[in-house]
Amino acid sequence: MLDREGFRPNVGIILLNAHNEVWWGKRVREHSWQFPQGGIKHGETPEQAMFRELEEEIGLRAEHVKIIGRTRDWLRYEVPDHFIKREIRGHYRGQKQIWFLLRMVGRDCDVNLRLTSHPEFDAWRWHDYWVPLDVVIEFKRDVYQQALKELSRFLIRPQTPHRRVEAGGHSDRGPDDCADDVVAANPPALPDAEKAGGNDPA
């Protein structure tokens, strides 16, 4: 579903933990990292699409999160031609997105990357709020920056001391976290061709 200008309606999700770190996912069988996002289906509101994508992509339901804020207007990015499928070139220009800021109220082990038969991510970790800008593919970077900047006004000071980050990028877990959840180590700096979302205009 494209608008008259060739942009596909979409939602983006920035999920925070209690320490104002953001959820950062590694795409299946790739070295690309990004926030959850996905298209808005016909008849859906942005909020309905957000909750559907949240469950499909990372296995969280409405009771696991709290909506903190959302962007006021659509944020748009254009996708370079060489990332666009040949059959939609000339019609598809890119994405227009409403971004939601959520607070995780569930536990880390509530995340389930294998809820569907076609998972989007195969690993994840918590990242400092601004860090993902360094590894986002160039044509998405402005939208990520706009979304993070606009939504940062909703951030509050963490209520508990920041967790110590161990070598390898794993964070200490509190007593309420599950012992068997697996969080990926720090993603390496990626070449432009492999940065987040680089091979998928969606």
Short mmCIF file of C-alpha atoms in Angstrom, two decimals, residues 26-141:
data_model
loop_
_atom_site.label_atom_id
_atom_site.label_comp_id
_atom_site.label_asym_id
_atom_site.label_seq_id
_atom_site.Cartn_x
_atom_site.Cartn_y
_atom_site.Cartn_z
CA LYS A 26 20.30 -8.44 14.54
CA ARG A 27 18.58 -9.42 11.32
CA VAL A 28 18.39 -13.13 10.56
CA ARG A 29 21.60 -14.49 8.98
CA GLU A 30 22.97 -10.98 8.46
CA HIS A 31 25.39 -8.60 10.12
CA SER A 32 22.72 -5.88 10.14
CA TRP A 33 21.23 -4.36 13.30
CA GLN A 34 18.10 -2.22 13.56
CA PHE A 35 14.97 -1.28 15.48
CA PRO A 36 11.79 -3.28 14.88
CA GLN A 37 9.63 -1.83 12.13
CA GLY A 38 6.96 -2.89 9.67
CA GLY A 39 4.20 -1.85 7.33
CA ILE A 40 0.73 -0.66 8.25
CA LYS A 41 -1.94 -2.87 6.75
CA HIS A 42 -5.11 -1.52 5.15
CA GLY A 43 -7.62 -0.61 7.88
CA GLU A 44 -5.03 -0.56 10.70
CA THR A 45 -4.19 2.44 12.84
CA PRO A 46 -0.48 3.09 13.48
CA GLU A 47 -0.94 1.89 17.06
CA GLN A 48 -2.60 -1.36 15.97
CA ALA A 49 0.19 -1.96 13.46
CA MET A 50 2.80 -1.26 16.14
CA PHE A 51 1.39 -3.87 18.53
CA ARG A 52 1.09 -6.43 15.72
CA GLU A 53 4.68 -5.86 14.58
CA LEU A 54 5.92 -5.92 18.18
CA GLU A 55 4.48 -9.39 18.67
CA GLU A 56 5.41 -10.75 15.23
CA GLU A 57 9.01 -9.53 15.33
CA ILE A 58 10.05 -9.83 18.97
CA GLY A 59 7.24 -11.76 20.65
CA LEU A 60 6.07 -9.06 23.06
CA ARG A 61 2.39 -8.34 23.69
CA ALA A 62 0.66 -5.16 24.87
CA GLU A 63 0.92 -6.22 28.53
CA HIS A 64 4.73 -6.37 28.24
CA VAL A 65 5.12 -2.69 27.30
CA LYS A 66 3.84 0.79 28.04
CA ILE A 67 3.51 3.48 25.36
CA ILE A 68 5.60 6.51 26.38
CA GLY A 69 5.24 8.64 23.26
CA ARG A 70 5.10 8.77 19.47
CA THR A 71 6.28 11.11 16.76
CA ARG A 72 3.84 13.87 15.86
CA ASP A 73 4.07 13.43 12.11
CA TRP A 74 5.30 10.99 9.47
CA LEU A 75 9.08 10.73 9.11
CA ARG A 76 10.16 9.82 5.56
CA TYR A 77 13.20 8.28 3.94
CA GLU A 78 13.84 7.45 0.30
CA VAL A 79 15.38 4.12 -0.65
CA PRO A 80 18.14 4.12 -3.31
CA ASP A 81 17.15 2.40 -6.55
CA HIS A 82 19.61 -0.47 -6.16
CA PHE A 83 17.79 -1.55 -2.95
CA ILE A 84 14.36 -1.53 -4.62
CA LYS A 85 12.93 -4.59 -6.33
CA ARG A 86 12.85 -4.16 -10.08
CA GLU A 87 9.10 -4.69 -10.40
CA ILE A 88 8.24 -1.71 -8.14
CA ARG A 89 10.89 0.74 -9.34
CA GLY A 90 9.28 3.93 -10.54
CA HIS A 91 6.40 3.54 -8.10
CA TYR A 92 8.00 2.88 -4.72
CA ARG A 93 10.13 5.68 -3.24
CA GLY A 94 10.58 4.66 0.37
CA GLN A 95 8.94 4.63 3.79
CA LYS A 96 6.92 7.12 5.80
CA GLN A 97 6.95 6.15 9.46
CA ILE A 98 5.28 6.88 12.75
CA TRP A 99 7.72 6.03 15.54
CA PHE A 100 6.62 4.80 18.97
CA LEU A 101 8.63 4.96 22.18
CA LEU A 102 7.78 2.07 24.51
CA ARG A 103 8.86 1.13 28.01
CA MET A 104 9.45 -2.55 28.72
CA VAL A 105 7.42 -3.62 31.77
CA GLY A 106 7.93 -7.32 31.21
CA ARG A 107 11.16 -9.29 31.59
CA ASP A 108 13.97 -9.85 29.11
CA CYS A 109 12.95 -13.48 28.73
CA ASP A 110 9.51 -12.44 27.48
CA VAL A 111 11.23 -11.61 24.19
CA ASN A 112 10.65 -14.42 21.68
CA LEU A 113 12.36 -14.06 18.32
CA ARG A 114 10.92 -17.35 17.01
CA LEU A 115 7.22 -16.73 17.47
CA THR A 116 6.58 -16.89 13.71
CA SER A 117 7.91 -19.22 11.02
CA HIS A 118 9.69 -16.28 9.34
CA PRO A 119 11.62 -14.48 12.09
CA GLU A 120 13.11 -11.05 11.43
CA PHE A 121 15.88 -11.25 14.06
CA ASP A 122 18.15 -13.98 15.38
CA ALA A 123 19.84 -12.07 18.25
CA TRP A 124 19.35 -8.90 20.26
CA ARG A 125 20.84 -6.75 23.00
CA TRP A 126 20.28 -3.53 24.93
CA HIS A 127 22.16 -0.48 23.65
CA ASP A 128 22.76 2.99 24.98
CA TYR A 129 20.06 5.33 23.64
CA TRP A 130 22.13 7.14 20.99
CA VAL A 131 24.60 4.40 19.99
CA PRO A 132 22.57 2.81 17.14
CA LEU A 133 23.04 5.92 14.97
CA ASP A 134 26.61 4.80 14.33
CA VAL A 135 25.59 1.59 12.58
CA VAL A 136 22.44 2.60 10.73
CA ILE A 137 22.64 2.56 6.94
CA GLU A 138 23.03 6.07 5.57
CA PHE A 139 19.62 6.47 3.93
CA LYS A 140 17.85 5.62 7.22
CA ARG A 141 20.15 7.61 9.48
#
